[in-house]
Every structure is written in C-alpha cells, then in structure tokens.
mmCIF file with all atom_site columns, C-alpha atoms and ligand atoms in Angstrom:
data_model
loop_
_atom_site.group_PDB
_atom_site.id
_atom_site.type_symbol
_atom_site.label_atom_id
_atom_site.label_alt_id
_atom_site.label_comp_id
_atom_site.label_asym_id
_atom_site.label_entity_id
_atom_site.label_seq_id
_atom_site.pdbx_PDB_ins_code
_atom_site.Cartn_x
_atom_site.Cartn_y
_atom_site.Cartn_z
_atom_site.occupancy
_atom_site.B_iso_or_equiv
_atom_site.pdbx_formal_charge
_atom_site.auth_seq_id
_atom_site.auth_comp_id
_atom_site.auth_asym_id
_atom_site.auth_atom_id
_atom_site.pdbx_PDB_model_num
ATOM   1   C  CA  . MET N 1 1   ? 17.068 -30.045 -24.130 1.00 0.00 ? 1   MET N CA  1
ATOM   2   C  CA  . ASN N 1 2   ? 19.317 -27.537 -22.687 1.00 0.00 ? 2   ASN N CA  1
ATOM   3   C  CA  . LYS N 1 3   ? 19.792 -23.959 -24.085 1.00 0.00 ? 3   LYS N CA  1
ATOM   4   C  CA  . THR N 1 4   ? 23.042 -23.222 -25.078 1.00 0.00 ? 4   THR N CA  1
ATOM   5   C  CA  . LYS N 1 5   ? 25.926 -20.966 -25.843 1.00 0.00 ? 5   LYS N CA  1
ATOM   6   C  CA  . ILE N 1 6   ? 26.606 -22.115 -29.301 1.00 0.00 ? 6   ILE N CA  1
ATOM   7   C  CA  . ASP N 1 7   ? 25.789 -18.926 -31.588 1.00 0.00 ? 7   ASP N CA  1
ATOM   8   C  CA  . TRP N 1 8   ? 24.615 -21.216 -34.876 1.00 0.00 ? 8   TRP N CA  1
ATOM   9   C  CA  . CYS N 1 9   ? 21.653 -22.949 -32.651 1.00 0.00 ? 9   CYS N CA  1
ATOM   10  C  CA  . ASP N 1 10  ? 19.045 -22.080 -29.889 1.00 0.00 ? 10  ASP N CA  1
ATOM   11  C  CA  . SER N 1 11  ? 19.147 -25.194 -27.980 1.00 0.00 ? 11  SER N CA  1
ATOM   12  C  CA  . THR N 1 12  ? 21.125 -28.999 -28.090 1.00 0.00 ? 12  THR N CA  1
ATOM   13  C  CA  . TRP N 1 13  ? 19.318 -32.153 -27.598 1.00 0.00 ? 13  TRP N CA  1
ATOM   14  C  CA  . ASN N 1 14  ? 21.156 -35.408 -26.695 1.00 0.00 ? 14  ASN N CA  1
ATOM   15  C  CA  . PRO N 1 15  ? 19.337 -38.503 -27.155 1.00 0.00 ? 15  PRO N CA  1
ATOM   16  C  CA  . VAL N 1 16  ? 22.364 -40.050 -27.868 1.00 0.00 ? 16  VAL N CA  1
ATOM   17  C  CA  . THR N 1 17  ? 25.873 -39.561 -25.961 1.00 0.00 ? 17  THR N CA  1
ATOM   18  C  CA  . GLY N 1 18  ? 29.193 -40.995 -26.335 1.00 0.00 ? 18  GLY N CA  1
ATOM   19  C  CA  . CYS N 1 19  ? 31.774 -41.326 -29.427 1.00 0.00 ? 19  CYS N CA  1
ATOM   20  C  CA  . LEU N 1 20  ? 34.288 -43.833 -30.395 1.00 0.00 ? 20  LEU N CA  1
ATOM   21  C  CA  . HIS N 1 21  ? 36.057 -41.938 -32.870 1.00 0.00 ? 21  HIS N CA  1
ATOM   22  C  CA  . GLY N 1 22  ? 38.812 -40.889 -30.155 1.00 0.00 ? 22  GLY N CA  1
ATOM   23  C  CA  . CYS N 1 23  ? 39.451 -37.626 -31.058 1.00 0.00 ? 23  CYS N CA  1
ATOM   24  C  CA  . GLU N 1 24  ? 42.485 -36.220 -28.925 1.00 0.00 ? 24  GLU N CA  1
ATOM   25  C  CA  . TYR N 1 25  ? 40.828 -32.798 -28.593 1.00 0.00 ? 25  TYR N CA  1
ATOM   26  C  CA  . CYS N 1 26  ? 37.353 -34.008 -27.653 1.00 0.00 ? 26  CYS N CA  1
ATOM   27  C  CA  . TYR N 1 27  ? 35.362 -31.684 -25.485 1.00 0.00 ? 27  TYR N CA  1
ATOM   28  C  CA  . ALA N 1 28  ? 32.455 -33.842 -25.414 1.00 0.00 ? 28  ALA N CA  1
ATOM   29  C  CA  . ARG N 1 29  ? 34.390 -36.784 -23.824 1.00 0.00 ? 29  ARG N CA  1
ATOM   30  C  CA  . ASN N 1 30  ? 36.137 -34.633 -21.020 1.00 0.00 ? 30  ASN N CA  1
ATOM   31  C  CA  . ILE N 1 31  ? 32.159 -32.922 -20.166 1.00 0.00 ? 31  ILE N CA  1
ATOM   32  C  CA  . ALA N 1 32  ? 31.140 -36.697 -19.876 1.00 0.00 ? 32  ALA N CA  1
ATOM   33  C  CA  . HIS N 1 33  ? 34.117 -37.943 -17.631 1.00 0.00 ? 33  HIS N CA  1
ATOM   34  C  CA  . ARG N 1 34  ? 33.691 -35.004 -15.604 1.00 0.00 ? 34  ARG N CA  1
ATOM   35  C  CA  . PHE N 1 35  ? 29.791 -35.249 -15.056 1.00 0.00 ? 35  PHE N CA  1
ATOM   36  C  CA  . GLY N 1 36  ? 29.419 -38.980 -15.484 1.00 0.00 ? 36  GLY N CA  1
ATOM   37  C  CA  . GLY N 1 37  ? 28.926 -42.271 -13.457 1.00 0.00 ? 37  GLY N CA  1
ATOM   38  C  CA  . PHE N 1 38  ? 25.592 -43.155 -11.882 1.00 0.00 ? 38  PHE N CA  1
ATOM   39  C  CA  . THR N 1 39  ? 24.655 -44.543 -8.016  1.00 0.00 ? 39  THR N CA  1
ATOM   40  C  CA  . GLU N 1 40  ? 22.326 -47.758 -8.328  1.00 0.00 ? 40  GLU N CA  1
ATOM   41  C  CA  . LEU N 1 41  ? 20.061 -46.490 -5.771  1.00 0.00 ? 41  LEU N CA  1
ATOM   42  C  CA  . GLU N 1 42  ? 17.040 -48.681 -6.715  1.00 0.00 ? 42  GLU N CA  1
ATOM   43  C  CA  . ASP N 1 43  ? 16.791 -51.558 -9.080  1.00 0.00 ? 43  ASP N CA  1
ATOM   44  C  CA  . THR N 1 44  ? 17.054 -51.085 -12.846 1.00 0.00 ? 44  THR N CA  1
ATOM   45  C  CA  . ASP N 1 45  ? 16.293 -53.145 -15.341 1.00 0.00 ? 45  ASP N CA  1
ATOM   46  C  CA  . LEU N 1 46  ? 19.455 -52.751 -17.287 1.00 0.00 ? 46  LEU N CA  1
ATOM   47  C  CA  . ASP N 1 47  ? 21.354 -55.958 -18.774 1.00 0.00 ? 47  ASP N CA  1
ATOM   48  C  CA  . TYR N 1 48  ? 24.672 -55.218 -17.712 1.00 0.00 ? 48  TYR N CA  1
ATOM   49  C  CA  . GLU N 1 49  ? 26.127 -58.114 -19.533 1.00 0.00 ? 49  GLU N CA  1
ATOM   50  C  CA  . LYS N 1 50  ? 24.673 -57.077 -22.968 1.00 0.00 ? 50  LYS N CA  1
ATOM   51  C  CA  . ILE N 1 51  ? 25.822 -53.706 -22.271 1.00 0.00 ? 51  ILE N CA  1
ATOM   52  C  CA  . CYS N 1 52  ? 29.389 -55.190 -21.814 1.00 0.00 ? 52  CYS N CA  1
ATOM   53  C  CA  . GLU N 1 53  ? 29.275 -57.077 -24.618 1.00 0.00 ? 53  GLU N CA  1
ATOM   54  C  CA  . SER N 1 54  ? 27.911 -54.950 -27.227 1.00 0.00 ? 54  SER N CA  1
ATOM   55  C  CA  . ASN N 1 55  ? 29.508 -51.693 -25.947 1.00 0.00 ? 55  ASN N CA  1
ATOM   56  C  CA  . ILE N 1 56  ? 26.564 -49.505 -26.101 1.00 0.00 ? 56  ILE N CA  1
ATOM   57  C  CA  . ALA N 1 57  ? 23.668 -48.952 -23.804 1.00 0.00 ? 57  ALA N CA  1
ATOM   58  C  CA  . GLU N 1 58  ? 20.188 -48.486 -24.378 1.00 0.00 ? 58  GLU N CA  1
ATOM   59  C  CA  . ILE N 1 59  ? 18.020 -46.833 -20.955 1.00 0.00 ? 59  ILE N CA  1
ATOM   60  C  CA  . GLU N 1 60  ? 15.066 -46.093 -20.756 1.00 0.00 ? 60  GLU N CA  1
ATOM   61  C  CA  . LYS N 1 61  ? 14.705 -43.970 -17.479 1.00 0.00 ? 61  LYS N CA  1
ATOM   62  C  CA  . PRO N 1 62  ? 16.679 -41.562 -16.137 1.00 0.00 ? 62  PRO N CA  1
ATOM   63  C  CA  . LEU N 1 63  ? 19.516 -43.163 -13.927 1.00 0.00 ? 63  LEU N CA  1
ATOM   64  C  CA  . LYS N 1 64  ? 20.183 -41.495 -10.536 1.00 0.00 ? 64  LYS N CA  1
ATOM   65  C  CA  . TYR N 1 65  ? 23.272 -39.788 -9.196  1.00 0.00 ? 65  TYR N CA  1
ATOM   66  C  CA  . LEU N 1 66  ? 24.239 -39.240 -5.731  1.00 0.00 ? 66  LEU N CA  1
ATOM   67  C  CA  . ASN N 1 67  ? 26.777 -36.200 -5.905  1.00 0.00 ? 67  ASN N CA  1
ATOM   68  C  CA  . ASP N 1 68  ? 29.608 -35.673 -3.328  1.00 0.00 ? 68  ASP N CA  1
ATOM   69  C  CA  . LYS N 1 69  ? 27.312 -32.976 -1.361  1.00 0.00 ? 69  LYS N CA  1
ATOM   70  C  CA  . GLY N 1 70  ? 24.652 -35.880 -0.885  1.00 0.00 ? 70  GLY N CA  1
ATOM   71  C  CA  . LYS N 1 71  ? 22.124 -34.419 -3.596  1.00 0.00 ? 71  LYS N CA  1
ATOM   72  C  CA  . ILE N 1 72  ? 20.276 -36.964 -5.854  1.00 0.00 ? 72  ILE N CA  1
ATOM   73  C  CA  . GLY N 1 73  ? 19.889 -35.984 -9.058  1.00 0.00 ? 73  GLY N CA  1
ATOM   74  C  CA  . LYS N 1 74  ? 19.528 -37.531 -12.819 1.00 0.00 ? 74  LYS N CA  1
ATOM   75  C  CA  . SER N 1 75  ? 22.768 -38.719 -13.830 1.00 0.00 ? 75  SER N CA  1
ATOM   76  C  CA  . ALA N 1 76  ? 23.380 -36.895 -17.396 1.00 0.00 ? 76  ALA N CA  1
ATOM   77  C  CA  . TYR N 1 77  ? 26.283 -39.546 -18.847 1.00 0.00 ? 77  TYR N CA  1
ATOM   78  C  CA  . PRO N 1 78  ? 25.428 -42.843 -16.691 1.00 0.00 ? 78  PRO N CA  1
ATOM   79  C  CA  . PHE N 1 79  ? 28.010 -44.646 -18.821 1.00 0.00 ? 79  PHE N CA  1
ATOM   80  C  CA  . PHE N 1 80  ? 30.606 -41.938 -19.028 1.00 0.00 ? 80  PHE N CA  1
ATOM   81  C  CA  . PHE N 1 81  ? 31.471 -41.441 -22.812 1.00 0.00 ? 81  PHE N CA  1
ATOM   82  C  CA  . LYS N 1 82  ? 30.051 -45.265 -24.143 1.00 0.00 ? 82  LYS N CA  1
ATOM   83  C  CA  . PRO N 1 83  ? 27.507 -44.436 -27.227 1.00 0.00 ? 83  PRO N CA  1
ATOM   84  C  CA  . THR N 1 84  ? 24.095 -44.514 -25.009 1.00 0.00 ? 84  THR N CA  1
ATOM   85  C  CA  . LEU N 1 85  ? 20.489 -44.132 -26.159 1.00 0.00 ? 85  LEU N CA  1
ATOM   86  C  CA  . TYR N 1 86  ? 18.259 -42.271 -23.707 1.00 0.00 ? 86  TYR N CA  1
ATOM   87  C  CA  . ARG N 1 87  ? 14.975 -43.370 -24.731 1.00 0.00 ? 87  ARG N CA  1
ATOM   88  C  CA  . TYR N 1 88  ? 13.191 -41.115 -22.316 1.00 0.00 ? 88  TYR N CA  1
ATOM   89  C  CA  . LYS N 1 89  ? 14.777 -37.973 -24.059 1.00 0.00 ? 89  LYS N CA  1
ATOM   90  C  CA  . LEU N 1 90  ? 13.001 -38.675 -27.430 1.00 0.00 ? 90  LEU N CA  1
ATOM   91  C  CA  . ASN N 1 91  ? 9.681  -36.535 -26.746 1.00 0.00 ? 91  ASN N CA  1
ATOM   92  C  CA  . GLU N 1 92  ? 11.684 -33.565 -25.723 1.00 0.00 ? 92  GLU N CA  1
ATOM   93  C  CA  . PRO N 1 93  ? 11.445 -31.718 -28.731 1.00 0.00 ? 93  PRO N CA  1
ATOM   94  C  CA  . GLN N 1 94  ? 7.615  -32.075 -28.714 1.00 0.00 ? 94  GLN N CA  1
ATOM   95  C  CA  . LYS N 1 95  ? 7.435  -30.037 -25.555 1.00 0.00 ? 95  LYS N CA  1
ATOM   96  C  CA  . TRP N 1 96  ? 9.010  -27.033 -26.961 1.00 0.00 ? 96  TRP N CA  1
ATOM   97  C  CA  . LYS N 1 97  ? 5.942  -25.497 -28.802 1.00 0.00 ? 97  LYS N CA  1
ATOM   98  C  CA  . LYS N 1 98  ? 7.870  -22.694 -30.307 1.00 0.00 ? 98  LYS N CA  1
ATOM   99  C  CA  . GLY N 1 99  ? 10.440 -23.323 -33.363 1.00 0.00 ? 99  GLY N CA  1
ATOM   100 C  CA  . ARG N 1 100 ? 14.020 -23.653 -32.797 1.00 0.00 ? 100 ARG N CA  1
ATOM   101 C  CA  . ASN N 1 101 ? 17.403 -24.525 -34.060 1.00 0.00 ? 101 ASN N CA  1
ATOM   102 C  CA  . ILE N 1 102 ? 18.197 -27.310 -32.181 1.00 0.00 ? 102 ILE N CA  1
ATOM   103 C  CA  . PHE N 1 103 ? 21.744 -29.127 -32.386 1.00 0.00 ? 103 PHE N CA  1
ATOM   104 C  CA  . VAL N 1 104 ? 21.093 -33.023 -32.388 1.00 0.00 ? 104 VAL N CA  1
ATOM   105 C  CA  . CYS N 1 105 ? 23.593 -35.060 -30.627 1.00 0.00 ? 105 CYS N CA  1
ATOM   106 C  CA  . SER N 1 106 ? 26.205 -32.570 -29.409 1.00 0.00 ? 106 SER N CA  1
ATOM   107 C  CA  . MET N 1 107 ? 27.635 -35.018 -27.239 1.00 0.00 ? 107 MET N CA  1
ATOM   108 C  CA  . ALA N 1 108 ? 27.701 -37.694 -29.709 1.00 0.00 ? 108 ALA N CA  1
ATOM   109 C  CA  . ASP N 1 109 ? 28.013 -38.957 -33.556 1.00 0.00 ? 109 ASP N CA  1
ATOM   110 C  CA  . LEU N 1 110 ? 24.685 -40.123 -34.255 1.00 0.00 ? 110 LEU N CA  1
ATOM   111 C  CA  . PHE N 1 111 ? 25.917 -41.481 -37.509 1.00 0.00 ? 111 PHE N CA  1
ATOM   112 C  CA  . GLY N 1 112 ? 29.355 -43.480 -36.220 1.00 0.00 ? 112 GLY N CA  1
ATOM   113 C  CA  . SER N 1 113 ? 29.441 -46.858 -37.365 1.00 0.00 ? 113 SER N CA  1
ATOM   114 C  CA  . TRP N 1 114 ? 28.949 -48.165 -34.014 1.00 0.00 ? 114 TRP N CA  1
ATOM   115 C  CA  . VAL N 1 115 ? 25.489 -46.823 -33.656 1.00 0.00 ? 115 VAL N CA  1
ATOM   116 C  CA  . PRO N 1 116 ? 22.454 -49.111 -34.575 1.00 0.00 ? 116 PRO N CA  1
ATOM   117 C  CA  . ASP N 1 117 ? 20.291 -48.255 -37.578 1.00 0.00 ? 117 ASP N CA  1
ATOM   118 C  CA  . SER N 1 118 ? 17.322 -48.341 -35.179 1.00 0.00 ? 118 SER N CA  1
ATOM   119 C  CA  . TRP N 1 119 ? 18.658 -45.651 -32.975 1.00 0.00 ? 119 TRP N CA  1
ATOM   120 C  CA  . ILE N 1 120 ? 19.047 -43.179 -36.063 1.00 0.00 ? 120 ILE N CA  1
ATOM   121 C  CA  . GLU N 1 121 ? 15.265 -44.126 -36.662 1.00 0.00 ? 121 GLU N CA  1
ATOM   122 C  CA  . GLU N 1 122 ? 14.157 -43.572 -33.191 1.00 0.00 ? 122 GLU N CA  1
ATOM   123 C  CA  . VAL N 1 123 ? 15.688 -39.899 -33.545 1.00 0.00 ? 123 VAL N CA  1
ATOM   124 C  CA  . PHE N 1 124 ? 14.495 -39.156 -37.091 1.00 0.00 ? 124 PHE N CA  1
ATOM   125 C  CA  . LYS N 1 125 ? 10.778 -40.274 -35.830 1.00 0.00 ? 125 LYS N CA  1
ATOM   126 C  CA  . ALA N 1 126 ? 11.202 -37.927 -32.965 1.00 0.00 ? 126 ALA N CA  1
ATOM   127 C  CA  . CYS N 1 127 ? 12.152 -35.239 -35.670 1.00 0.00 ? 127 CYS N CA  1
ATOM   128 C  CA  . GLU N 1 128 ? 9.334  -35.909 -37.431 1.00 0.00 ? 128 GLU N CA  1
ATOM   129 C  CA  . LYS N 1 129 ? 7.080  -35.802 -34.448 1.00 0.00 ? 129 LYS N CA  1
ATOM   130 C  CA  . ALA N 1 130 ? 7.946  -32.013 -33.581 1.00 0.00 ? 130 ALA N CA  1
ATOM   131 C  CA  . PRO N 1 131 ? 8.335  -30.277 -37.299 1.00 0.00 ? 131 PRO N CA  1
ATOM   132 C  CA  . GLN N 1 132 ? 8.288  -26.870 -35.850 1.00 0.00 ? 132 GLN N CA  1
ATOM   133 C  CA  . HIS N 1 133 ? 11.814 -27.162 -35.332 1.00 0.00 ? 133 HIS N CA  1
ATOM   134 C  CA  . ASN N 1 134 ? 15.248 -27.191 -37.620 1.00 0.00 ? 134 ASN N CA  1
ATOM   135 C  CA  . TYR N 1 135 ? 17.555 -29.869 -36.693 1.00 0.00 ? 135 TYR N CA  1
ATOM   136 C  CA  . LEU N 1 136 ? 21.457 -29.539 -37.443 1.00 0.00 ? 136 LEU N CA  1
ATOM   137 C  CA  . PHE N 1 137 ? 23.287 -32.641 -37.284 1.00 0.00 ? 137 PHE N CA  1
ATOM   138 C  CA  . LEU N 1 138 ? 27.189 -32.740 -37.209 1.00 0.00 ? 138 LEU N CA  1
ATOM   139 C  CA  . THR N 1 139 ? 29.254 -36.076 -38.285 1.00 0.00 ? 139 THR N CA  1
ATOM   140 C  CA  . LYS N 1 140 ? 32.421 -37.228 -38.780 1.00 0.00 ? 140 LYS N CA  1
ATOM   141 C  CA  . ASN N 1 141 ? 30.903 -40.072 -40.829 1.00 0.00 ? 141 ASN N CA  1
ATOM   142 C  CA  . THR N 1 142 ? 29.132 -38.211 -43.926 1.00 0.00 ? 142 THR N CA  1
ATOM   143 C  CA  . ASP N 1 143 ? 28.837 -41.169 -45.821 1.00 0.00 ? 143 ASP N CA  1
ATOM   144 C  CA  . ARG N 1 144 ? 26.314 -42.931 -43.698 1.00 0.00 ? 144 ARG N CA  1
ATOM   145 C  CA  . TYR N 1 145 ? 24.645 -39.675 -43.182 1.00 0.00 ? 145 TYR N CA  1
ATOM   146 C  CA  . ALA N 1 146 ? 24.026 -39.450 -47.027 1.00 0.00 ? 146 ALA N CA  1
ATOM   147 C  CA  . ARG N 1 147 ? 23.225 -42.937 -47.239 1.00 0.00 ? 147 ARG N CA  1
ATOM   148 C  CA  . ASP N 1 148 ? 20.729 -42.876 -44.323 1.00 0.00 ? 148 ASP N CA  1
ATOM   149 C  CA  . THR N 1 149 ? 19.117 -39.699 -44.930 1.00 0.00 ? 149 THR N CA  1
ATOM   150 C  CA  . THR N 1 150 ? 16.921 -37.792 -47.373 1.00 0.00 ? 150 THR N CA  1
ATOM   151 C  CA  . TYR N 1 151 ? 17.984 -34.304 -45.801 1.00 0.00 ? 151 TYR N CA  1
ATOM   152 C  CA  . GLN N 1 152 ? 20.148 -31.956 -47.806 1.00 0.00 ? 152 GLN N CA  1
ATOM   153 C  CA  . ILE N 1 153 ? 23.835 -31.574 -46.224 1.00 0.00 ? 153 ILE N CA  1
ATOM   154 C  CA  . PHE N 1 154 ? 25.229 -28.513 -45.875 1.00 0.00 ? 154 PHE N CA  1
HETATM 155 S  S1  . LIG G 2 .   ? 33.786 -37.088 -33.517 1.00 0.00 ? 1   LIG G S1  1
HETATM 156 FE FE1 . LIG G 2 .   ? 33.115 -35.145 -31.762 1.00 0.00 ? 1   LIG G FE1 1
HETATM 157 S  S2  . LIG G 2 .   ? 32.326 -36.166 -30.249 1.00 0.00 ? 1   LIG G S2  1
HETATM 158 FE FE2 . LIG G 2 .   ? 33.591 -37.770 -31.324 1.00 0.00 ? 1   LIG G FE2 1
HETATM 159 S  S3  . LIG G 2 .   ? 35.378 -38.035 -30.549 1.00 0.00 ? 1   LIG G S3  1
HETATM 160 FE FE3 . LIG G 2 .   ? 35.518 -36.412 -31.763 1.00 0.00 ? 1   LIG G FE3 1
HETATM 161 S  S4  . LIG G 2 .   ? 35.572 -34.503 -31.276 1.00 0.00 ? 1   LIG G S4  1
HETATM 162 FE FE4 . LIG G 2 .   ? 34.603 -35.895 -29.678 1.00 0.00 ? 1   LIG G FE4 1
#
C-alpha cells in the first residue's frame, strides 16, 4: 500500500492493476509500461498459456525484476497493463492499524467487464477484514459497480 499525493485519499492500494478501456489520456498505462515487466530469475508456477488465452493474469507471489543497475526488486507491473490480480497484496489493508481513506485500484478499473467476479469478491472480502478504513472506488462501469455492491455511489 502506498502513500499518495492525491489529496482526496491517504493511500492507494492496488491488488488489481491493468485496464482495457483504452483511454488515450491514461496516466496509469504510461506508469505500468514505464515500470513494468519482470525477469524470470527463478521458477514460477505461472501458467503462461492460460494468461495469453484469457488476457488476464493472477499471481500468488511477487515476481522479481532485475533493473538496468543490476538491482533485484519486486516487479510492480510484471505484465505491464494487462489486467492482473496480485493475491499476495490482498492482506495489505489489515497491516495498517490506523484508519485511512484508501483509493482501491488506482491503476485499474476493478469493475471493468473483463474482471472476473471472483476478483471483485476477493477484494471486497479483503476490505471487510480491515473495517478500520474507508475504501474509495473509481470506475467507468458504474452499472456493474451498482449491481455488484451494496455500497453507496457518490
Ligand atoms: S479507465 Fe482509467 S485506468 Fe482505464 S484506461 Fe481509462 S484512464 Fe486508464
């Protein structure tokens, strides 16, 4: 979970990144392409065929990235802007004890038509496990948001 300069929230949390809306002005796509990719330094249990077929990805643990200075770190966007669920990030809000206003999926549209129902359910369950926070969602697909949630739309 990251602190942010966005003045209407305290933090961003991105258990899902990537978006297929294709807006020309998208800032998130630029960031994901600038800092994306990963280096396969160890065996992974990724099913590449499934990822290519479905055009979405799910990962259980961070993938490593070797930068041009020879440093190894976690890849923030291993599949660039391809919609990706990072299951290892789902427990992050629980680690923040003090309540915050959290912008959920600032690097995605969680309610895009391509997002599996199971991803949304997993994110909501993670929110329920850390009720000390306020969770803010932004979407271009308000119909799905309204259908999938009992939360109020502002
Ligand atoms: S909806 Fe948002 S994240 Fe998706 S392409 Fe448009 S600006 Fe980018």
